[in-house]
Amino acid sequence: MFSTDWSKGCMNVTVQTTFVINEIIADFGSETLCSADGKTIALRPQTFAALRYLVLNANRLVTKDEIIEAVWRGTSVTDDSLVQCIHEIRRAFNDDQHNVLQTVTRRGYRFILPERHGPAQASEPSIAVLPFTNMGDSSGHDEFAIGLVEEIITNLSKIHGMLVIAYDTFEVHNNGTMDLRRVAAELGVRYLLAGSVRRSGDHIRVNGQLIDGASAAHIWAGKFDGDINDIFDFQDRFAEYVTGVIEPSIRRAEIERARLKPPHNLSAYDLYLRALPLVLSNSLSETGKALQLLNASLQLDPEYMPAHGYAAWCHEQHYFRNGFDPADKLAALKHATVALGVHCENPQALSIAAFVRANLTRNYDDAIEVLDRALALNCNSPLTLGFSSLVSAHSERHERAVEHAMKALRLSPLNDPLNYHPYCALALTNLFAGRFKEAANYAGMTIQANPGFTVAYVYQVASHVNSGNLQAAEAAARRLLEIDPNFSIEAFARMDLFREPLMEGITMALGKTILSASKSDR
């Protein structure tokens, strides 16, 4: 966190290269200032130099003469030049009340930078699984409900970074009427999972609710029906279903929590969460903003593996869609290598890094090994299953691609922004297998899940061309060019994601439609 020395002519100290104040991220490593949504804030060179000096000497009185000497170095300027810099700094940090940059009358200025002690730690989510209520008449259902809760706790414990409270810790709260906010506060958790069990003959229904502990609001609610004749199979399937739903549901809730969190206290985890919606859009226009936030997160906690994974993915997107800059490829592989380290046990970091490295190196066998390692850590993660389905589709492991894609979709909520991964894998698998109508349908589902994901339009065009529906192919090509006016067949072919005959088949299909689509738009 404290790493860069800018002591030329100043105090011989090192300062943190990245900090966040009033939702503004200052990164002295790259000399940039940006808002939390990734918008760059322009500062004149003199203003940035003044800001750098004030931060170097944070929390102490700095005289006007000191700043003028540090910034203008002997050049004669009036006080008005410094005052203009001060105004620009305050405007950049939304510091209308002068709480960040204080004026000490007739003496100088003091820049207030909260002190940090040691690296910022990610404050990740926690959940308690409450005893499920028996809604039937038979006391025999109590044992079934207890077993169900135990199975859920076992599965939830596989979600890396999530604290799960065991059953006997809060058994005393099961008194029929609970103040859920009080229970969450007493247990020290952000989320609660509650449920009920009801039986009618051999039919059983289990209802579940994921609850925000602070507000008692429902984040997710669902029901699961089955046959009581095989209790253990039912428990396994319900626990799998709930675990799969909880991961993306809590991810969405955590993103919203970070968005609303007071800006002066953003942790590495909060910055990472703010980056996620930008990364998940898989849109070139958003990845630069996401990287600003991820880099700020890693400045605070260099060993936060999920941030490394998503940073690798952002650089990979930049490489393929923004001119194949070798620096992007190098950065993507660098972050991926960190996330793939032997000590990493985070399934999402492992699966993202495996996907990135597979796309950049075409070493699919190693990627599958890593994905199997991630699935061994959590076999019910829709995110990991989605990445596994894509890597499997790219490497023509059709059976595995379909199996993992279907399981990801079965476990994941309908509004999970990452559902476009398994849909895309199914589009590719059907395209390569010659089932072109099915491929077009799945490409359409991919687009519905993420309208900005341009590659899905490519697969839709290829599917329609091969099925003989040129009118639909041209419509998809026009939509592709609307989203990405700079799209070129040559750039897509250079991605080299599949075997040569498969890439040639897709590029030939594009050649039959892109030119006519671009002419029709003129």
Short mmCIF file of C-alpha atoms in Angstrom, two decimals:
data_model
loop_
_atom_site.label_atom_id
_atom_site.label_comp_id
_atom_site.label_asym_id
_atom_site.label_seq_id
_atom_site.Cartn_x
_atom_site.Cartn_y
_atom_site.Cartn_z
CA MET A 1 0.00 0.00 0.00
CA PHE A 2 2.87 2.41 0.79
CA SER A 3 5.18 1.97 -2.15
CA THR A 4 6.11 5.00 -4.25
CA ASP A 5 8.66 7.65 -3.29
CA TRP A 6 8.07 11.11 -4.75
CA SER A 7 10.46 12.87 -2.37
CA LYS A 8 12.29 14.96 -4.99
CA GLY A 9 12.88 18.20 -3.16
CA CYS A 10 10.25 17.26 -0.57
CA MET A 11 10.02 15.27 2.61
CA ASN A 12 11.79 11.91 2.37
CA VAL A 13 8.66 9.79 2.78
CA THR A 14 6.68 7.25 0.83
CA VAL A 15 2.95 7.60 0.31
CA GLN A 16 0.14 5.34 -0.73
CA THR A 17 -0.14 5.39 -4.52
CA THR A 18 -3.92 5.05 -4.54
CA PHE A 19 -6.58 6.44 -2.24
CA VAL A 20 -10.30 7.14 -2.37
CA ILE A 21 -11.96 10.30 -1.03
CA ASN A 22 -15.52 11.41 -1.75
CA GLU A 23 -15.87 8.63 -4.35
CA ILE A 24 -12.86 9.98 -6.28
CA ILE A 25 -10.00 7.56 -6.94
CA ALA A 26 -6.56 9.17 -7.10
CA ASP A 27 -3.84 6.99 -8.63
CA PHE A 28 -0.43 8.62 -8.49
CA GLY A 29 1.16 5.60 -10.14
CA SER A 30 -0.59 6.47 -13.41
CA GLU A 31 -1.17 10.14 -12.53
CA THR A 32 -4.93 9.86 -12.99
CA LEU A 33 -7.98 10.98 -11.11
CA CYS A 34 -11.33 9.35 -11.78
CA SER A 35 -14.80 9.03 -10.33
CA ALA A 36 -16.15 5.75 -8.95
CA ASP A 37 -17.94 5.06 -12.26
CA GLY A 38 -14.63 5.29 -14.12
CA LYS A 39 -14.90 8.80 -15.62
CA THR A 40 -11.53 10.53 -15.83
CA ILE A 41 -11.23 13.92 -14.13
CA ALA A 42 -8.85 16.23 -15.98
CA LEU A 43 -6.38 18.33 -13.99
CA ARG A 44 -3.79 20.74 -15.32
CA PRO A 45 -0.16 19.57 -14.77
CA GLN A 46 0.42 22.33 -12.20
CA THR A 47 -2.71 21.35 -10.30
CA PHE A 48 -1.72 17.68 -10.24
CA ALA A 49 1.76 18.66 -9.04
CA ALA A 50 0.22 20.72 -6.24
CA LEU A 51 -2.04 17.80 -5.31
CA ARG A 52 0.93 15.43 -5.26
CA TYR A 53 2.86 17.72 -2.91
CA LEU A 54 -0.12 18.15 -0.59
CA VAL A 55 -0.62 14.38 -0.41
CA LEU A 56 3.10 13.85 0.24
CA ASN A 57 2.67 16.13 3.23
CA ALA A 58 -0.83 15.01 4.19
CA ASN A 59 -2.29 15.94 7.57
CA ARG A 60 0.22 18.73 8.24
CA LEU A 61 0.18 22.45 7.55
CA VAL A 62 1.89 23.27 4.24
CA THR A 63 2.71 26.92 3.55
CA LYS A 64 1.93 28.67 0.30
CA ASP A 65 5.62 29.28 -0.33
CA GLU A 66 6.37 25.55 0.02
CA ILE A 67 3.77 24.60 -2.59
CA ILE A 68 4.82 27.35 -5.01
CA GLU A 69 8.46 26.29 -4.78
CA ALA A 70 7.60 22.60 -5.26
CA VAL A 71 5.32 23.21 -8.25
CA TRP A 72 6.86 26.16 -10.09
CA ARG A 73 10.50 25.65 -8.91
CA GLY A 74 11.79 29.20 -8.82
CA THR A 75 9.52 30.62 -11.51
CA SER A 76 7.89 33.85 -10.38
CA VAL A 77 4.09 33.41 -10.05
CA THR A 78 1.38 35.21 -8.12
CA ASP A 79 -0.72 33.74 -5.33
CA ASP A 80 -3.60 33.64 -7.82
CA SER A 81 -1.91 30.76 -9.66
CA LEU A 82 -1.85 28.67 -6.49
CA VAL A 83 -5.41 29.66 -5.54
CA GLN A 84 -6.62 28.45 -8.94
CA CYS A 85 -4.93 25.07 -8.34
CA ILE A 86 -6.55 24.83 -4.91
CA HIS A 87 -9.99 25.53 -6.41
CA GLU A 88 -9.45 22.83 -9.07
CA ILE A 89 -8.43 20.25 -6.45
CA ARG A 90 -11.49 20.99 -4.32
CA ARG A 91 -13.76 20.82 -7.35
CA ALA A 92 -12.25 17.47 -8.39
CA PHE A 93 -12.85 15.97 -4.93
CA ASN A 94 -16.32 17.54 -4.52
CA ASP A 95 -14.91 19.32 -1.48
CA ASP A 96 -17.38 22.20 -1.20
CA GLN A 97 -17.07 22.28 2.60
CA HIS A 98 -13.24 22.24 2.57
CA ASN A 99 -13.21 19.02 4.61
CA VAL A 100 -10.55 17.41 2.45
CA LEU A 101 -8.36 20.42 1.65
CA GLN A 102 -8.47 22.84 4.56
CA THR A 103 -7.37 26.47 4.45
CA VAL A 104 -5.35 27.69 7.42
CA THR A 105 -5.90 31.46 7.30
CA ARG A 106 -2.78 33.48 6.34
CA ARG A 107 -0.60 30.38 6.70
CA GLY A 108 -1.35 27.74 4.12
CA TYR A 109 -3.26 24.47 3.54
CA ARG A 110 -3.73 21.04 5.09
CA PHE A 111 -4.76 17.99 3.01
CA ILE A 112 -6.66 15.50 5.16
CA LEU A 113 -5.84 11.89 4.27
CA PRO A 114 -7.14 9.20 6.67
CA GLU A 115 -4.34 7.07 8.02
CA ARG A 116 -4.36 3.35 7.32
CA HIS A 117 -2.64 0.71 9.38
CA GLY A 118 -1.55 -2.24 7.26
CA PRO A 119 -3.18 -3.39 4.02
CA ALA A 120 -6.92 -3.01 3.64
CA GLN A 121 -8.65 -6.32 4.01
CA ALA A 122 -11.62 -7.49 1.97
CA SER A 123 -14.69 -7.54 4.15
CA GLU A 124 -16.58 -10.36 2.46
CA PRO A 125 -20.14 -11.58 3.11
CA SER A 126 -21.46 -13.77 5.90
CA ILE A 127 -24.66 -15.81 6.16
CA ALA A 128 -26.58 -17.79 8.78
CA VAL A 129 -28.88 -20.62 7.76
CA LEU A 130 -31.83 -20.54 10.13
CA PRO A 131 -33.71 -23.75 11.07
CA PHE A 132 -36.38 -24.51 8.48
CA THR A 133 -39.91 -24.45 9.89
CA ASN A 134 -41.99 -27.63 9.77
CA MET A 135 -45.39 -26.55 8.37
CA GLY A 136 -46.92 -30.04 8.61
CA ASP A 137 -48.44 -32.03 11.44
CA SER A 138 -45.78 -34.71 11.66
CA SER A 139 -42.91 -34.20 14.06
CA GLY A 140 -40.96 -36.58 11.83
CA HIS A 141 -40.42 -33.70 9.44
CA ASP A 142 -38.21 -31.98 12.00
CA GLU A 143 -35.41 -34.45 11.35
CA PHE A 144 -35.81 -33.97 7.60
CA ALA A 145 -35.63 -30.17 8.02
CA ILE A 146 -32.53 -30.46 10.23
CA GLY A 147 -30.82 -32.67 7.66
CA LEU A 148 -31.76 -30.21 4.91
CA VAL A 149 -30.19 -27.31 6.79
CA GLU A 150 -27.03 -29.29 7.49
CA GLU A 151 -26.71 -30.17 3.79
CA ILE A 152 -27.15 -26.51 2.80
CA ILE A 153 -24.54 -25.36 5.31
CA THR A 154 -22.08 -27.93 3.99
CA ASN A 155 -22.58 -26.69 0.41
CA LEU A 156 -22.51 -23.00 1.29
CA SER A 157 -19.23 -23.50 3.11
CA LYS A 158 -17.68 -24.28 -0.27
CA ILE A 159 -18.28 -20.71 -1.48
CA HIS A 160 -14.89 -19.11 -1.00
CA GLY A 161 -14.80 -16.00 1.15
CA MET A 162 -18.22 -16.50 2.71
CA LEU A 163 -18.58 -17.02 6.44
CA VAL A 164 -21.35 -19.55 7.19
CA ILE A 165 -22.73 -19.86 10.72
CA ALA A 166 -23.35 -23.44 11.84
CA TYR A 167 -26.80 -24.64 12.96
CA ASP A 168 -26.21 -25.09 16.68
CA THR A 169 -24.86 -21.55 16.97
CA PHE A 170 -28.36 -20.09 16.63
CA GLU A 171 -30.68 -22.97 17.47
CA VAL A 172 -32.06 -20.96 20.39
CA HIS A 173 -33.57 -18.41 17.99
CA ASN A 174 -36.03 -20.88 16.52
CA ASN A 175 -39.01 -19.78 18.59
CA GLY A 176 -41.48 -19.27 15.78
CA THR A 177 -41.44 -15.48 15.75
CA MET A 178 -38.06 -13.90 15.17
CA ASP A 179 -36.93 -10.34 14.68
CA LEU A 180 -34.68 -11.13 11.73
CA ARG A 181 -32.70 -7.92 12.01
CA ARG A 182 -31.95 -8.65 15.66
CA VAL A 183 -30.94 -12.22 14.82
CA ALA A 184 -28.57 -11.03 12.10
CA ALA A 185 -27.07 -8.43 14.43
CA GLU A 186 -26.59 -10.93 17.25
CA LEU A 187 -24.96 -13.45 14.93
CA GLY A 188 -22.89 -10.79 13.18
CA VAL A 189 -23.96 -11.76 9.65
CA ARG A 190 -25.14 -9.78 6.63
CA TYR A 191 -27.55 -12.37 5.28
CA LEU A 192 -29.98 -14.96 6.57
CA LEU A 193 -31.38 -17.99 4.80
CA ALA A 194 -34.77 -19.09 6.14
CA GLY A 195 -37.22 -21.68 4.92
CA SER A 196 -40.13 -23.99 5.55
CA VAL A 197 -41.02 -27.60 4.77
CA ARG A 198 -44.55 -28.81 3.91
CA ARG A 199 -45.63 -32.37 3.04
CA SER A 200 -48.78 -33.65 1.32
CA GLY A 201 -48.75 -37.43 1.01
CA ASP A 202 -45.57 -38.38 -0.81
CA HIS A 203 -45.15 -34.87 -2.18
CA ILE A 204 -42.92 -32.38 -0.36
CA ARG A 205 -42.39 -28.67 -0.94
CA VAL A 206 -39.55 -26.61 0.50
CA ASN A 207 -39.64 -22.81 0.39
CA GLY A 208 -36.51 -20.75 0.87
CA GLN A 209 -35.82 -17.03 1.34
CA LEU A 210 -32.54 -15.15 1.29
CA ILE A 211 -32.90 -12.12 3.58
CA ASP A 212 -30.83 -8.98 4.03
CA GLY A 213 -29.94 -8.91 7.72
CA ALA A 214 -29.90 -5.11 8.01
CA SER A 215 -33.29 -4.41 6.42
CA ALA A 216 -35.05 -7.83 6.63
CA ALA A 217 -35.84 -7.37 2.91
CA HIS A 218 -36.07 -10.46 0.71
CA ILE A 219 -33.23 -10.72 -1.80
CA TRP A 220 -34.42 -14.01 -3.27
CA ALA A 221 -37.30 -16.41 -2.69
CA GLY A 222 -38.00 -19.74 -4.33
CA LYS A 223 -39.69 -23.10 -3.91
CA PHE A 224 -38.62 -26.64 -4.67
CA ASP A 225 -40.96 -29.61 -5.12
CA GLY A 226 -40.14 -33.30 -5.04
CA ASP A 227 -40.95 -36.83 -3.99
CA ILE A 228 -40.33 -37.85 -0.38
CA ASN A 229 -39.59 -41.46 -1.32
CA ASP A 230 -35.89 -40.67 -1.70
CA ILE A 231 -35.21 -38.18 1.06
CA PHE A 232 -31.45 -38.06 0.65
CA ASP A 233 -31.64 -37.40 -3.11
CA PHE A 234 -34.19 -34.63 -2.45
CA GLN A 235 -31.94 -33.04 0.18
CA ASP A 236 -28.94 -33.17 -2.16
CA ARG A 237 -30.84 -31.61 -5.07
CA PHE A 238 -32.38 -28.85 -2.96
CA ALA A 239 -29.05 -28.00 -1.32
CA GLU A 240 -27.44 -27.83 -4.77
CA TYR A 241 -30.23 -25.59 -6.05
CA VAL A 242 -30.08 -23.19 -3.10
CA THR A 243 -26.29 -22.97 -3.14
CA GLY A 244 -26.25 -22.19 -6.85
CA VAL A 245 -28.84 -19.42 -6.46
CA ILE A 246 -27.23 -17.86 -3.40
CA GLU A 247 -23.83 -17.10 -4.95
CA PRO A 248 -25.09 -14.75 -7.74
CA SER A 249 -27.90 -13.36 -5.54
CA ILE A 250 -25.46 -12.31 -2.82
CA ARG A 251 -23.07 -11.00 -5.47
CA ARG A 252 -25.80 -8.63 -6.71
CA ALA A 253 -26.68 -7.59 -3.17
CA GLU A 254 -23.02 -6.96 -2.33
CA ILE A 255 -22.57 -4.82 -5.45
CA GLU A 256 -25.54 -2.68 -4.39
CA ARG A 257 -24.21 -2.48 -0.81
CA ALA A 258 -20.83 -1.25 -2.08
CA ARG A 259 -22.51 1.29 -4.35
CA LEU A 260 -24.34 2.81 -1.38
CA LYS A 261 -21.43 2.63 1.05
CA PRO A 262 -20.02 5.97 2.31
CA PRO A 263 -17.21 6.87 -0.09
CA HIS A 264 -14.63 7.74 2.57
CA ASN A 265 -14.46 4.14 3.75
CA LEU A 266 -14.15 2.04 0.58
CA SER A 267 -12.15 -1.15 1.07
CA ALA A 268 -10.38 -3.28 -1.52
CA TYR A 269 -13.46 -5.49 -1.57
CA ASP A 270 -15.80 -2.52 -2.11
CA LEU A 271 -13.75 -1.21 -5.04
CA TYR A 272 -13.72 -4.70 -6.53
CA LEU A 273 -17.50 -4.92 -6.18
CA ARG A 274 -17.96 -1.57 -7.90
CA ALA A 275 -15.91 -2.89 -10.81
CA LEU A 276 -17.98 -6.06 -11.28
CA PRO A 277 -20.98 -4.65 -13.20
CA LEU A 278 -18.56 -2.95 -15.59
CA VAL A 279 -16.58 -6.17 -16.14
CA LEU A 280 -19.65 -8.37 -16.50
CA SER A 281 -21.04 -6.22 -19.30
CA ASN A 282 -18.18 -7.57 -21.45
CA SER A 283 -18.22 -4.24 -23.27
CA LEU A 284 -15.02 -2.57 -24.40
CA SER A 285 -16.31 0.84 -23.31
CA GLU A 286 -16.68 -0.38 -19.72
CA THR A 287 -13.50 -2.40 -19.23
CA GLY A 288 -11.26 0.65 -18.90
CA LYS A 289 -13.44 1.98 -16.10
CA ALA A 290 -13.41 -1.43 -14.44
CA LEU A 291 -9.61 -1.59 -14.57
CA GLN A 292 -9.34 1.75 -12.75
CA LEU A 293 -11.37 0.32 -9.87
CA LEU A 294 -9.62 -3.07 -9.88
CA ASN A 295 -6.18 -1.44 -9.86
CA ALA A 296 -7.26 0.70 -6.92
CA SER A 297 -8.48 -2.45 -5.15
CA LEU A 298 -5.17 -4.23 -5.74
CA GLN A 299 -3.22 -1.21 -4.49
CA LEU A 300 -5.01 -1.64 -1.18
CA ASP A 301 -4.78 -5.43 -1.13
CA PRO A 302 -2.26 -6.83 -3.66
CA GLU A 303 -3.16 -10.42 -2.77
CA TYR A 304 -6.90 -10.17 -3.39
CA MET A 305 -7.27 -12.99 -5.91
CA PRO A 306 -10.73 -12.19 -7.39
CA ALA A 307 -9.50 -8.71 -8.35
CA HIS A 308 -6.53 -10.29 -10.13
CA GLY A 309 -8.87 -12.65 -11.97
CA TYR A 310 -11.18 -9.89 -13.17
CA ALA A 311 -8.24 -7.62 -14.08
CA ALA A 312 -6.89 -10.45 -16.25
CA TRP A 313 -10.28 -10.71 -17.95
CA CYS A 314 -10.46 -6.94 -18.59
CA HIS A 315 -7.01 -6.90 -20.19
CA GLU A 316 -7.96 -9.94 -22.30
CA GLN A 317 -11.06 -8.10 -23.55
CA HIS A 318 -8.93 -5.06 -24.37
CA TYR A 319 -6.39 -7.20 -26.22
CA PHE A 320 -8.91 -8.91 -28.48
CA ARG A 321 -11.17 -5.92 -29.13
CA ASN A 322 -8.88 -2.93 -29.04
CA GLY A 323 -6.07 -3.56 -31.49
CA PHE A 324 -4.19 -6.57 -30.05
CA ASP A 325 -1.81 -4.44 -27.99
CA PRO A 326 0.94 -6.78 -26.65
CA ALA A 327 0.90 -4.82 -23.38
CA ASP A 328 -2.70 -5.90 -22.77
CA LYS A 329 -1.83 -9.54 -23.42
CA LEU A 330 1.16 -9.33 -21.08
CA ALA A 331 -0.93 -7.69 -18.33
CA ALA A 332 -3.72 -10.27 -18.74
CA LEU A 333 -1.29 -13.17 -18.42
CA LYS A 334 0.46 -11.52 -15.48
CA HIS A 335 -2.76 -11.17 -13.47
CA ALA A 336 -3.88 -14.65 -14.52
CA THR A 337 -0.60 -16.16 -13.33
CA VAL A 338 -1.08 -14.59 -9.89
CA ALA A 339 -4.62 -15.96 -9.67
CA LEU A 340 -3.46 -19.42 -10.76
CA GLY A 341 -0.84 -19.65 -8.03
CA VAL A 342 -0.59 -22.84 -6.02
CA HIS A 343 -1.94 -21.13 -2.90
CA CYS A 344 -5.11 -19.80 -4.55
CA GLU A 345 -8.25 -21.60 -3.42
CA ASN A 346 -10.77 -19.13 -4.82
CA PRO A 347 -12.89 -20.89 -7.47
CA GLN A 348 -13.97 -17.75 -9.29
CA ALA A 349 -10.42 -16.38 -9.53
CA LEU A 350 -9.17 -19.76 -10.76
CA SER A 351 -11.90 -20.19 -13.36
CA ILE A 352 -11.60 -16.66 -14.78
CA ALA A 353 -7.81 -16.93 -14.97
CA ALA A 354 -8.06 -20.34 -16.66
CA PHE A 355 -10.48 -18.92 -19.24
CA VAL A 356 -8.24 -15.93 -19.96
CA ARG A 357 -5.07 -17.97 -20.33
CA ALA A 358 -6.83 -20.54 -22.53
CA ASN A 359 -8.05 -17.83 -24.91
CA LEU A 360 -4.62 -16.19 -25.10
CA THR A 361 -2.50 -19.34 -25.37
CA ARG A 362 -4.91 -21.97 -26.77
CA ASN A 363 -3.64 -24.33 -24.05
CA TYR A 364 -7.06 -25.76 -23.31
CA ASP A 365 -5.83 -28.92 -21.57
CA ASP A 366 -4.18 -26.92 -18.76
CA ALA A 367 -7.28 -24.72 -18.50
CA ILE A 368 -9.52 -27.76 -18.05
CA GLU A 369 -7.26 -29.00 -15.24
CA VAL A 370 -7.59 -25.67 -13.44
CA LEU A 371 -11.35 -25.59 -13.96
CA ASP A 372 -11.63 -29.09 -12.51
CA ARG A 373 -9.66 -27.81 -9.52
CA ALA A 374 -12.10 -24.91 -9.15
CA LEU A 375 -15.11 -27.22 -9.44
CA ALA A 376 -13.63 -29.51 -6.80
CA LEU A 377 -13.67 -26.49 -4.47
CA ASN A 378 -17.30 -25.62 -5.35
CA CYS A 379 -19.13 -27.82 -7.83
CA ASN A 380 -22.29 -25.69 -7.59
CA SER A 381 -20.87 -22.32 -8.64
CA PRO A 382 -22.76 -21.03 -11.72
CA LEU A 383 -19.85 -18.70 -12.47
CA THR A 384 -17.29 -21.53 -12.53
CA LEU A 385 -19.62 -23.81 -14.47
CA GLY A 386 -20.22 -21.05 -17.02
CA PHE A 387 -16.52 -20.48 -17.64
CA SER A 388 -15.97 -24.23 -17.81
CA SER A 389 -18.71 -24.57 -20.42
CA LEU A 390 -17.09 -21.85 -22.56
CA VAL A 391 -13.59 -23.34 -22.40
CA SER A 392 -15.09 -26.76 -23.18
CA ALA A 393 -16.98 -25.36 -26.17
CA HIS A 394 -13.89 -23.58 -27.49
CA SER A 395 -11.91 -26.83 -27.29
CA GLU A 396 -14.76 -28.96 -28.74
CA ARG A 397 -15.43 -30.92 -25.56
CA HIS A 398 -19.10 -30.89 -26.55
CA GLU A 399 -20.53 -33.23 -23.93
CA ARG A 400 -18.79 -31.42 -21.07
CA ALA A 401 -19.78 -28.01 -22.50
CA VAL A 402 -23.47 -28.94 -22.61
CA GLU A 403 -23.43 -30.59 -19.19
CA HIS A 404 -21.79 -27.64 -17.45
CA ALA A 405 -23.84 -25.04 -19.34
CA MET A 406 -27.12 -26.72 -18.45
CA LYS A 407 -26.14 -27.08 -14.81
CA ALA A 408 -25.07 -23.42 -14.63
CA LEU A 409 -28.45 -22.33 -16.02
CA ARG A 410 -30.34 -24.70 -13.74
CA LEU A 411 -28.62 -23.32 -10.65
CA SER A 412 -28.49 -19.66 -11.60
CA PRO A 413 -31.27 -17.05 -11.19
CA LEU A 414 -32.83 -15.88 -14.45
CA ASN A 415 -31.43 -12.37 -13.99
CA ASP A 416 -27.84 -13.43 -13.31
CA PRO A 417 -25.76 -11.21 -15.65
CA LEU A 418 -23.35 -14.09 -16.26
CA ASN A 419 -25.98 -16.34 -17.82
CA TYR A 420 -24.72 -15.29 -21.23
CA HIS A 421 -21.70 -17.57 -20.72
CA PRO A 422 -23.55 -20.91 -20.71
CA TYR A 423 -25.91 -19.69 -23.46
CA CYS A 424 -22.88 -18.76 -25.56
CA ALA A 425 -21.30 -22.17 -24.93
CA LEU A 426 -24.51 -23.87 -26.11
CA ALA A 427 -24.59 -21.67 -29.22
CA LEU A 428 -21.02 -22.65 -30.09
CA THR A 429 -21.51 -26.34 -29.39
CA ASN A 430 -24.57 -26.50 -31.63
CA LEU A 431 -22.86 -24.43 -34.31
CA PHE A 432 -19.86 -26.77 -34.40
CA ALA A 433 -22.15 -29.81 -34.38
CA GLY A 434 -24.09 -28.51 -37.41
CA ARG A 435 -27.33 -27.88 -35.50
CA PHE A 436 -27.65 -24.39 -36.92
CA LYS A 437 -31.23 -23.51 -35.91
CA GLU A 438 -30.50 -24.50 -32.30
CA ALA A 439 -27.26 -22.52 -32.47
CA ALA A 440 -29.13 -19.42 -33.68
CA ASN A 441 -31.66 -19.78 -30.86
CA TYR A 442 -28.95 -20.02 -28.21
CA ALA A 443 -27.07 -17.10 -29.76
CA GLY A 444 -30.28 -15.12 -29.42
CA MET A 445 -30.54 -16.10 -25.76
CA THR A 446 -26.94 -14.99 -25.28
CA ILE A 447 -27.81 -11.60 -26.76
CA GLN A 448 -30.90 -11.29 -24.56
CA ALA A 449 -28.75 -11.99 -21.50
CA ASN A 450 -26.08 -9.47 -22.57
CA PRO A 451 -27.02 -7.25 -25.55
CA GLY A 452 -23.57 -5.63 -25.58
CA PHE A 453 -21.64 -8.89 -26.04
CA THR A 454 -20.66 -8.52 -29.71
CA VAL A 455 -19.27 -12.04 -30.20
CA ALA A 456 -22.79 -13.46 -29.74
CA TYR A 457 -23.92 -11.61 -32.88
CA VAL A 458 -21.03 -13.21 -34.78
CA TYR A 459 -22.25 -16.67 -33.80
CA GLN A 460 -25.83 -15.70 -34.65
CA VAL A 461 -24.77 -14.53 -38.11
CA ALA A 462 -22.84 -17.76 -38.75
CA SER A 463 -25.77 -19.88 -37.54
CA HIS A 464 -28.31 -18.12 -39.77
CA VAL A 465 -26.03 -18.23 -42.83
CA ASN A 466 -25.46 -21.97 -42.42
CA SER A 467 -29.19 -22.63 -41.97
CA GLY A 468 -29.91 -20.68 -45.17
CA ASN A 469 -31.69 -17.78 -43.47
CA LEU A 470 -29.73 -14.92 -45.08
CA GLN A 471 -32.33 -12.29 -44.18
CA ALA A 472 -31.96 -13.05 -40.47
CA ALA A 473 -28.17 -13.22 -40.87
CA GLU A 474 -28.04 -9.74 -42.40
CA ALA A 475 -30.27 -8.37 -39.63
CA ALA A 476 -27.89 -9.80 -37.01
CA ALA A 477 -24.91 -8.37 -38.93
CA ARG A 478 -26.50 -4.92 -38.99
CA ARG A 479 -27.09 -5.09 -35.24
CA LEU A 480 -23.46 -6.15 -34.75
CA LEU A 481 -22.23 -3.12 -36.68
CA GLU A 482 -24.55 -0.82 -34.72
CA ILE A 483 -23.00 -2.00 -31.45
CA ASP A 484 -19.44 -2.10 -32.77
CA PRO A 485 -19.00 0.12 -35.87
CA ASN A 486 -15.29 -0.78 -35.92
CA PHE A 487 -15.91 -4.53 -36.15
CA SER A 488 -13.85 -6.26 -38.84
CA ILE A 489 -13.75 -9.85 -40.03
CA GLU A 490 -9.94 -9.70 -40.04
CA ALA A 491 -9.82 -8.73 -36.37
CA PHE A 492 -12.22 -11.52 -35.43
CA ALA A 493 -10.17 -14.07 -37.39
CA ARG A 494 -7.04 -12.89 -35.60
CA MET A 495 -8.58 -13.91 -32.27
CA ASP A 496 -7.90 -17.51 -33.36
CA LEU A 497 -10.08 -19.06 -30.67
CA PHE A 498 -10.89 -22.33 -32.44
CA ARG A 499 -9.37 -24.83 -34.85
CA GLU A 500 -8.64 -23.34 -38.27
CA PRO A 501 -11.55 -25.01 -40.14
CA LEU A 502 -14.02 -23.74 -37.54
CA MET A 503 -12.64 -20.19 -37.64
CA GLU A 504 -12.73 -20.26 -41.44
CA GLY A 505 -16.35 -21.39 -41.42
CA ILE A 506 -17.39 -18.49 -39.19
CA THR A 507 -15.37 -15.87 -41.11
CA MET A 508 -16.80 -17.09 -44.45
CA ALA A 509 -20.30 -16.72 -43.05
CA LEU A 510 -19.45 -13.20 -41.87
CA GLY A 511 -18.10 -12.37 -45.33
CA LYS A 512 -21.49 -13.14 -46.88
CA THR A 513 -23.31 -10.66 -44.64
CA ILE A 514 -21.08 -7.95 -43.15
CA LEU A 515 -20.39 -6.20 -46.47
CA SER A 516 -24.05 -6.11 -47.51
CA ALA A 517 -25.09 -5.05 -44.00
CA SER A 518 -22.61 -2.17 -43.99
CA LYS A 519 -23.81 -1.04 -47.45
CA SER A 520 -27.46 -1.10 -46.36
CA ASP A 521 -26.64 1.27 -43.49
CA ARG A 522 -25.25 3.93 -45.80
#
